Coordinates of N, CA, C and O in Angstrom, one line a residue:
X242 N -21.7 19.0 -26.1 CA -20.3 19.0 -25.9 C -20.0 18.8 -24.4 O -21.0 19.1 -23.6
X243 N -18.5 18.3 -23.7 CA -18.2 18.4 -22.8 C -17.3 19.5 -22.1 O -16.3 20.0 -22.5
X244 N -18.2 19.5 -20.6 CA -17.3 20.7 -20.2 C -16.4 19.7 -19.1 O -16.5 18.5 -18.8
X245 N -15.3 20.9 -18.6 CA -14.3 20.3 -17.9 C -15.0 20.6 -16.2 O -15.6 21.5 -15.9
X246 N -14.7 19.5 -15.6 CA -15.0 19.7 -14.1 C -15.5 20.7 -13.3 O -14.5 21.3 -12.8
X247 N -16.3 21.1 -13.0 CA -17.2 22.2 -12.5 C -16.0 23.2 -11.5 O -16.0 24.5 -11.5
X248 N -15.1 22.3 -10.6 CA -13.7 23.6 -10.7 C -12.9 24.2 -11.1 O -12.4 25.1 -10.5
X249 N -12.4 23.6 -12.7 CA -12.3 24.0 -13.8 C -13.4 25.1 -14.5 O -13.0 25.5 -15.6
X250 N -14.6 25.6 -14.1 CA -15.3 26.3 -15.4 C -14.8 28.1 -15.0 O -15.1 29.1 -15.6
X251 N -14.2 27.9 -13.9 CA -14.3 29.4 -13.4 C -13.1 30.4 -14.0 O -12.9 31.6 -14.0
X252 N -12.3 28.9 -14.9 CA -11.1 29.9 -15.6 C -11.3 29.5 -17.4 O -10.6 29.5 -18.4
X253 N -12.7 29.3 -17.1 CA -12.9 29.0 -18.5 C -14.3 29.8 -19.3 O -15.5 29.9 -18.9
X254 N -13.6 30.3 -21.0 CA -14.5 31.0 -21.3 C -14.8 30.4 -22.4 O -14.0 29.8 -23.0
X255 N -16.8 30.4 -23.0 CA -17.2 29.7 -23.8 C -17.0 30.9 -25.0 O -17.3 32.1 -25.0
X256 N -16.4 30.1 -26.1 CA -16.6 31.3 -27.3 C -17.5 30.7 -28.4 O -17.4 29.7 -29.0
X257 N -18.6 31.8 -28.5 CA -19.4 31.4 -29.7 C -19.1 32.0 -30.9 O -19.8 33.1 -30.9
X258 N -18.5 31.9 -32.0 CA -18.7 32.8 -33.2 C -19.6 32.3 -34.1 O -19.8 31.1 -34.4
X259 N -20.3 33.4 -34.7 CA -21.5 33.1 -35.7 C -21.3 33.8 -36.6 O -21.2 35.1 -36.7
X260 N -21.3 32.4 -37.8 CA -21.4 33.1 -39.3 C -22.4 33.0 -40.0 O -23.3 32.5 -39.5
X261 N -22.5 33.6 -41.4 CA -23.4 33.7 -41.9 C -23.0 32.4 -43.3 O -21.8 32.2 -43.7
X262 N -23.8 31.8 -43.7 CA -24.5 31.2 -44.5 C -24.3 31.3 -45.9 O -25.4 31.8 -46.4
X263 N -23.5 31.1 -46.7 CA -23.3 31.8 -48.2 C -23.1 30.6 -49.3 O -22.0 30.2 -49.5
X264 N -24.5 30.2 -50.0 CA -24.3 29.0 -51.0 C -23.0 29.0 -52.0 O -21.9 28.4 -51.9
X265 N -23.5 29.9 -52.7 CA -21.9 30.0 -53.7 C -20.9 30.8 -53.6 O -20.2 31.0 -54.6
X266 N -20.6 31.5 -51.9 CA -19.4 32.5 -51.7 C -19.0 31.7 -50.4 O -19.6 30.7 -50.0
X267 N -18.2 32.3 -50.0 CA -17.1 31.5 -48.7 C -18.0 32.8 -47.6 O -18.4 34.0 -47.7
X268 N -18.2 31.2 -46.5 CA -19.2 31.9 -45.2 C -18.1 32.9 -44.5 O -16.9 32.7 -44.6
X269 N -18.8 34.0 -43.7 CA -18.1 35.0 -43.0 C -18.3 35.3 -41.8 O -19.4 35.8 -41.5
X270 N -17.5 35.0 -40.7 CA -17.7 35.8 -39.7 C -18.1 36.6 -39.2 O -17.4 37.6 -38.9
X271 N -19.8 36.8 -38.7 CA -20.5 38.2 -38.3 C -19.9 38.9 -36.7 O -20.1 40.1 -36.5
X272 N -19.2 37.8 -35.7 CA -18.9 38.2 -34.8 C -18.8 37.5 -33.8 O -19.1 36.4 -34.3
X273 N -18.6 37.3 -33.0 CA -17.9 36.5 -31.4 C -18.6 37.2 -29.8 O -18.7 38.3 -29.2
X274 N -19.0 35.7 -29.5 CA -19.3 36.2 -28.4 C -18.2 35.5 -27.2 O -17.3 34.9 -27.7
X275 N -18.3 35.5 -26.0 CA -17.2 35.4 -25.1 C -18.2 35.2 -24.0 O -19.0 36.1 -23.8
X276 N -18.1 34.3 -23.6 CA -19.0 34.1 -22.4 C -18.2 33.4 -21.2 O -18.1 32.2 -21.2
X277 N -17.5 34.2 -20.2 CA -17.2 33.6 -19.3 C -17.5 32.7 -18.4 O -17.9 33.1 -17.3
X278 N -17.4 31.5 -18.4 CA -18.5 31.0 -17.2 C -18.5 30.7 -15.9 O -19.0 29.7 -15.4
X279 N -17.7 32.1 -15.4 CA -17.4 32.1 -13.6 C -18.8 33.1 -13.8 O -19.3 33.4 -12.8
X280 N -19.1 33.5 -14.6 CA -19.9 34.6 -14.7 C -21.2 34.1 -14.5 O -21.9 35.1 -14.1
X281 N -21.9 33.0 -14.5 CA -23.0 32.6 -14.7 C -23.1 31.7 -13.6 O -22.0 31.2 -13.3
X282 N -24.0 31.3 -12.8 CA -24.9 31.1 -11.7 C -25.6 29.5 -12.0 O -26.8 29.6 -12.0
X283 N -25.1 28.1 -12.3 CA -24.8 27.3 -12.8 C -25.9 26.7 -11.5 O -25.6 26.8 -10.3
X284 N -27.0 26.2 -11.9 CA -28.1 25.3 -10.8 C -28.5 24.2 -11.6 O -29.1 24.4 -12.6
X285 N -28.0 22.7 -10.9 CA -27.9 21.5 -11.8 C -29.5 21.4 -12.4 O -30.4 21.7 -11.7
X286 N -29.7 21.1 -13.4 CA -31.1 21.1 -14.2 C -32.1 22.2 -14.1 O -33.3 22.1 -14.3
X287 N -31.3 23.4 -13.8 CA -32.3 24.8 -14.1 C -31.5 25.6 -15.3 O -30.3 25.7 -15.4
X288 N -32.4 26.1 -16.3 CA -31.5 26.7 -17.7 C -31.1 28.1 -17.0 O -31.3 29.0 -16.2
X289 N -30.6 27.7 -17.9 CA -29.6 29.5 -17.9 C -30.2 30.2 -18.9 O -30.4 29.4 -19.8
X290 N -30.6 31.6 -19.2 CA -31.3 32.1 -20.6 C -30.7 33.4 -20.3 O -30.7 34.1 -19.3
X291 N -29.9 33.7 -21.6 CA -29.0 35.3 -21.4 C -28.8 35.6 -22.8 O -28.8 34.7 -23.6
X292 N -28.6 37.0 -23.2 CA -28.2 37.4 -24.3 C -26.6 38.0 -24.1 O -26.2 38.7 -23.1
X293 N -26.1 37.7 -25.1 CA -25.1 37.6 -24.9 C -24.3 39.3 -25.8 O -25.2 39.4 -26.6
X294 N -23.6 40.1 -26.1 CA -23.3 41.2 -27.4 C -22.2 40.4 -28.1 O -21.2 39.7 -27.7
X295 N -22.7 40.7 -29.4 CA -21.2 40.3 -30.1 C -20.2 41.0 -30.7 O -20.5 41.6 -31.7
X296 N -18.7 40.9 -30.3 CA -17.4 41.3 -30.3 C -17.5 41.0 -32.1 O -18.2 40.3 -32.8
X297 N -16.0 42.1 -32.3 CA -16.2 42.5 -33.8 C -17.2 42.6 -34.8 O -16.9 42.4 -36.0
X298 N -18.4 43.0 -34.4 CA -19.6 43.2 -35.0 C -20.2 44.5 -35.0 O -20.2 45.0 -33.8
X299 N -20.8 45.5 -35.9 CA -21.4 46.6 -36.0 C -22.3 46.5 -34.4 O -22.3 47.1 -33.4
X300 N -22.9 45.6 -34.9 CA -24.0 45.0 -33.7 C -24.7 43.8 -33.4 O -24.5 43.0 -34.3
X301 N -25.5 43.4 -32.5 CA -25.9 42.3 -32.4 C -25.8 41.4 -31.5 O -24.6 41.1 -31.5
X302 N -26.4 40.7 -30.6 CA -26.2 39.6 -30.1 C -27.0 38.5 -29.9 O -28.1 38.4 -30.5
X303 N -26.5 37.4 -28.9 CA -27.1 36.0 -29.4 C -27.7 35.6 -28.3 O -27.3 36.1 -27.2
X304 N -28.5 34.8 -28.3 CA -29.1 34.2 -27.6 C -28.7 33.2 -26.9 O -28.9 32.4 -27.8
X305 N -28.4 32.7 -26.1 CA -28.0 31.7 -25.3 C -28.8 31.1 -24.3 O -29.3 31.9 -23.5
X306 N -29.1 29.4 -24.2 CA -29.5 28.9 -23.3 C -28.9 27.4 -22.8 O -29.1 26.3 -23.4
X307 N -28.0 27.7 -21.7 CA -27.3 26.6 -21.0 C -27.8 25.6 -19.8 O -27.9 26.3 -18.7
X308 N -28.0 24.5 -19.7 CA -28.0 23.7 -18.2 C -27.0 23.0 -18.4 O -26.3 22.8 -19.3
X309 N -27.1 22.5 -17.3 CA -25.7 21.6 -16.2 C -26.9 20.5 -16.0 O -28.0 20.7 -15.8
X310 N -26.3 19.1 -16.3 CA -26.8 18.1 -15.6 C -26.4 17.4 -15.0 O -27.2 16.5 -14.5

């Protein structure tokens, strides 16, 4: 995907929601994650590796790994 201009990312937040997988029932929403990304420390072709908690969820979070090229 594209992001918007690198002076643009500092008012912008990445939202991940992840559901779950259900053959013969309607998939569900386990929870949201919210990743701001003034928050993150952005070095052109070095990854980013973070876990992230997810929002509306008993518990849980996700794994995340971002670069900039």
């Amino acid at each position: 995907f594209a992001l918007p201009p690198q002076q643009q990312l500092y008012n912008t937040d990445l939202q991940i929601r992840v559901m779950d997988y259900d053959t013969f029932n309607s998939h569900e929403q386990l929870g949201v994650a919210m990743v701001p990304l003034s928050s993150l420390q952005f070095v052109t072709n070095q990854w980013i590796d973070k876990w992230i908690p997810l929002a509306s969820a008993r518990r849980g979070e996700i794994h995340i790994q971002l670069k900039m090229e």
